[in-house]
Coordinates of C-alpha atoms in Angstrom, one line a residue:
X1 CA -152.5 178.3 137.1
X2 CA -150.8 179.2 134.1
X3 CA -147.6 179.6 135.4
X4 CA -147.4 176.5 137.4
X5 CA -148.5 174.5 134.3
X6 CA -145.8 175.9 132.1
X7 CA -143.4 174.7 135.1
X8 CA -144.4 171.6 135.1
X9 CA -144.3 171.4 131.1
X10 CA -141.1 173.1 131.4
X11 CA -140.0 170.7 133.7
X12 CA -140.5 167.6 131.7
X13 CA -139.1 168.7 128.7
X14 CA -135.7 169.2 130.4
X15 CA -135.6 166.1 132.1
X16 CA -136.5 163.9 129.0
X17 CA -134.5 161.5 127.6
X18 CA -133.9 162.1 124.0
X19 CA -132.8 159.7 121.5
X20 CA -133.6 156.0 120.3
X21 CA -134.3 153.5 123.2
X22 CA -134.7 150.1 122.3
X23 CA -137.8 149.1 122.7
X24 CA -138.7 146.0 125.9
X25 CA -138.7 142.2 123.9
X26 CA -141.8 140.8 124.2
X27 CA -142.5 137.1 123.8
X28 CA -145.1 135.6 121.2
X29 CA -147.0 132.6 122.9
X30 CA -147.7 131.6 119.0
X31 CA -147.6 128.0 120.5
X32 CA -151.5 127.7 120.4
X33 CA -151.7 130.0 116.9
X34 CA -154.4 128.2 114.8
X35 CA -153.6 127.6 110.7
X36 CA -156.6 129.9 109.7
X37 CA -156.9 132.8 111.6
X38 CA -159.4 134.6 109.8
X39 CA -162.1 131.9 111.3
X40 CA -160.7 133.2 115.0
X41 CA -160.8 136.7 114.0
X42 CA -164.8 136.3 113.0
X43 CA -165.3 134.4 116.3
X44 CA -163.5 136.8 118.2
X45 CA -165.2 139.9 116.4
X46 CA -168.5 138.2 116.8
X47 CA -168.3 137.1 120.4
X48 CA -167.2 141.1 121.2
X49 CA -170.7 142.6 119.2
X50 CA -168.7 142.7 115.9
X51 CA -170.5 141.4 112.4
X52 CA -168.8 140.0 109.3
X53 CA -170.3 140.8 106.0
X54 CA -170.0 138.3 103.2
X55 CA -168.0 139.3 100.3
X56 CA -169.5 139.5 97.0
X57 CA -166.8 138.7 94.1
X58 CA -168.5 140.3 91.4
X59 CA -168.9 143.6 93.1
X60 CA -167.0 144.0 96.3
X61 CA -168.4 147.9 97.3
X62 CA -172.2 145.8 97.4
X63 CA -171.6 144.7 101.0
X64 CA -170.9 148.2 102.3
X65 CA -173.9 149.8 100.5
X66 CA -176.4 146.9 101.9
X67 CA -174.6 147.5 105.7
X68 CA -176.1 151.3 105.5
X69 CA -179.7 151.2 105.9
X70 CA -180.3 154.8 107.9
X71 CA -180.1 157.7 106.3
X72 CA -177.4 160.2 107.4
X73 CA -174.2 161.6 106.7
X74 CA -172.0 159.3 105.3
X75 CA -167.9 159.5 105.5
X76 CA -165.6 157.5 103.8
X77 CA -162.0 157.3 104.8
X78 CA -160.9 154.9 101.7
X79 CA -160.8 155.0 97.5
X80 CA -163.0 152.1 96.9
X81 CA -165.9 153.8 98.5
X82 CA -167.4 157.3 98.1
X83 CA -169.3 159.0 101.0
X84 CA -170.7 161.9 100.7
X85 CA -169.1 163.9 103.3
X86 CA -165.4 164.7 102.8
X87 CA -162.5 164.6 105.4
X88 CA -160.3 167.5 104.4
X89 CA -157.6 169.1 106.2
X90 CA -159.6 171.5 107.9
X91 CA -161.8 168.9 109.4
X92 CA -162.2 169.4 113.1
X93 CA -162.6 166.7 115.3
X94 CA -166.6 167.5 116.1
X95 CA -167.6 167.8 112.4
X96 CA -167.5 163.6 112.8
X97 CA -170.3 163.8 115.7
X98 CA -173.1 164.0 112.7
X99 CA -171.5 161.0 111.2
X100 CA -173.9 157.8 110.8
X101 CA -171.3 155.9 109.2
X102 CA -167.8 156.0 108.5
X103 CA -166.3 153.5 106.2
X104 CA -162.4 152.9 107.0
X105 CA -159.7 150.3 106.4
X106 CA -157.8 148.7 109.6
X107 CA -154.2 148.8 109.5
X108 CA -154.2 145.4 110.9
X109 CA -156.5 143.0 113.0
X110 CA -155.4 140.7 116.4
X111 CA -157.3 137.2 115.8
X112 CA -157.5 136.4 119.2
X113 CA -159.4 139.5 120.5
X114 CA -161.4 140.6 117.2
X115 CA -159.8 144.0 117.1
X116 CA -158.6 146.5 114.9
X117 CA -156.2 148.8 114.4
X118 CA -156.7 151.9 113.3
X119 CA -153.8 155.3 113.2
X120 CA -154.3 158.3 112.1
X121 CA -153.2 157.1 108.2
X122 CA -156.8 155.4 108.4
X123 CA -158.4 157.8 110.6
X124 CA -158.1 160.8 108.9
X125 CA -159.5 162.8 111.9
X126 CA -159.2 160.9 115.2
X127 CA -162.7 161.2 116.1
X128 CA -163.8 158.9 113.4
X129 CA -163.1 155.9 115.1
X130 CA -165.6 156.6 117.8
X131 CA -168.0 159.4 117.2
X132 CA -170.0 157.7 114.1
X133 CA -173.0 155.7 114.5
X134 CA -171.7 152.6 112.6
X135 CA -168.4 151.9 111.4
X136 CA -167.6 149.6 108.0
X137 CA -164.3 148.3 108.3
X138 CA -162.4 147.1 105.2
X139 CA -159.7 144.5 106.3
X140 CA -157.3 142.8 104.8
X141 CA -156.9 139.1 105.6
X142 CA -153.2 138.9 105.0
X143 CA -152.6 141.8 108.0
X144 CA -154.3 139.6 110.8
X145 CA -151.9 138.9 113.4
X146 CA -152.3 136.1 116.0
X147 CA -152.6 138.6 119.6
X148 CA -151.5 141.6 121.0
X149 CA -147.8 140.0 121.7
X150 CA -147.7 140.0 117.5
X151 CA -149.2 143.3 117.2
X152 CA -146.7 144.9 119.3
X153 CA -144.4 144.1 116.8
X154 CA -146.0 145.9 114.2
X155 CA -144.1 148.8 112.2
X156 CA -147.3 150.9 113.3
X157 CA -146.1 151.3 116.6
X158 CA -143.0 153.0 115.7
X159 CA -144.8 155.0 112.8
X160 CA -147.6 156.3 113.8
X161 CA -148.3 159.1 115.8
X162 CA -151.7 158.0 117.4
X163 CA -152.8 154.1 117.5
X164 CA -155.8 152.9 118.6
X165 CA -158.0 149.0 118.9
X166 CA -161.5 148.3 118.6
X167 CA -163.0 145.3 119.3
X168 CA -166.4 145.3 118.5
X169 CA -169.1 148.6 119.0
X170 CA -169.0 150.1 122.4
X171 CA -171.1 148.5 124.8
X172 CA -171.6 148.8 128.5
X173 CA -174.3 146.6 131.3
X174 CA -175.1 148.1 134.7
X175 CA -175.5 146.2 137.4
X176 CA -178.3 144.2 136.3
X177 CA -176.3 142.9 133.5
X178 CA -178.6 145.0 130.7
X179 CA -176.3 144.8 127.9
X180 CA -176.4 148.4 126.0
X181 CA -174.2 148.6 122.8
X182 CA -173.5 152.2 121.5
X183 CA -173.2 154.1 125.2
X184 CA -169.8 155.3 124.5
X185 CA -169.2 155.1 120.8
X186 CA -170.4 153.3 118.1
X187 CA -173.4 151.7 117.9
X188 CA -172.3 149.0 115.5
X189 CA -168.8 148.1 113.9
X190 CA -169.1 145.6 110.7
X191 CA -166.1 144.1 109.0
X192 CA -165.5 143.2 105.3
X193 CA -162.5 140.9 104.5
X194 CA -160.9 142.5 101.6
X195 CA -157.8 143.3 99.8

């Protein structure tokens, strides 16, 4: 089996196309773009399972210790806030699975659809988008685009390696419409508007 997969991978390495393409143009539909699109993006994110916390001026950490009521490990992928597990670079993928929550800043949000964006510059380890209990998301109000047209023309795209959006925690309903959040990932996502 070897053989014929190193074919194959040979294969498509010598009939790739290398060099710049330019990428397909992609049109906005911004015609129905509100004024304040942080009040869609909290719609959005709350109509997917999503919660915003409310910001508190005077100490802007105090939402993210109040969101983590369960004890458990505890990993922080940004300076304002100190977990107390460490991502390092010999952090595997599975040493997330413990996780109960990761705290992590999005890259950008998509009003529209409540999501995040998250590479691995926010990630750390890929696996921390989905393995974790909980996330906390930090999210700056100035990176919230209007929809996936507008996201597409992020810089991420281009510079990032791995890309991923969330909207909301995981949730799935069999067929008698049970609603189950957490099946496939986390069990709750929570979103802080800052900075």
């Amino acid at each position: 089996m070897s053989g014929s997969r190193d074919a194959i991978l040979g294969a498509i390495r010598n009939n790739h196309i290398q060099g710049e393409r330019p990428r397909p143009v992609v049109p906005l539909f911004d015609q129905a773009a509100p004024v304040d699109l942080k009040a869609l993006f909290q719609k959005s994110l709350e109509r997917m399972g999503g919660k915003m916390l409310l910001p508190d001026v005077a100490d802007p950490m105090a939402p993210v210790r109040q969101a983590i009521v369960k004890p458990g490990p505890v990993v922080s992928c940004v300076p304002e806030f100190e977990g107390d597990m460490k991502i390092t670079p010999q952090t595997k993928p599975t040493d997330i699975a413990p996780v109960e929550y990761a705290v992590l800043r999005a890259a950008f949000g998509v009003a529209e659809t409540g999501s995040l964006c998250f590479t691995e510059k926010q990630l750390h380890v890929n696996t921390t988008g989905f393995l974790p209990q909980h996330l906390i998301v930090l999210l700056d109000p100035a990176q919230i685009v209007y929809n996936l047209h507008n996201a597409y023309q992020r810089p991420e795209w281009l510079q990032a390696h791995y890309a991923v959006f969330q909207s909301g925690p995981s949730a799935t309903a069999d067929i008698e419409g049970v609603l189950v959040h957490g099946a496939q990932g986390v069990r709750s996502l929570s979103v802080l508007f800052q900075l």
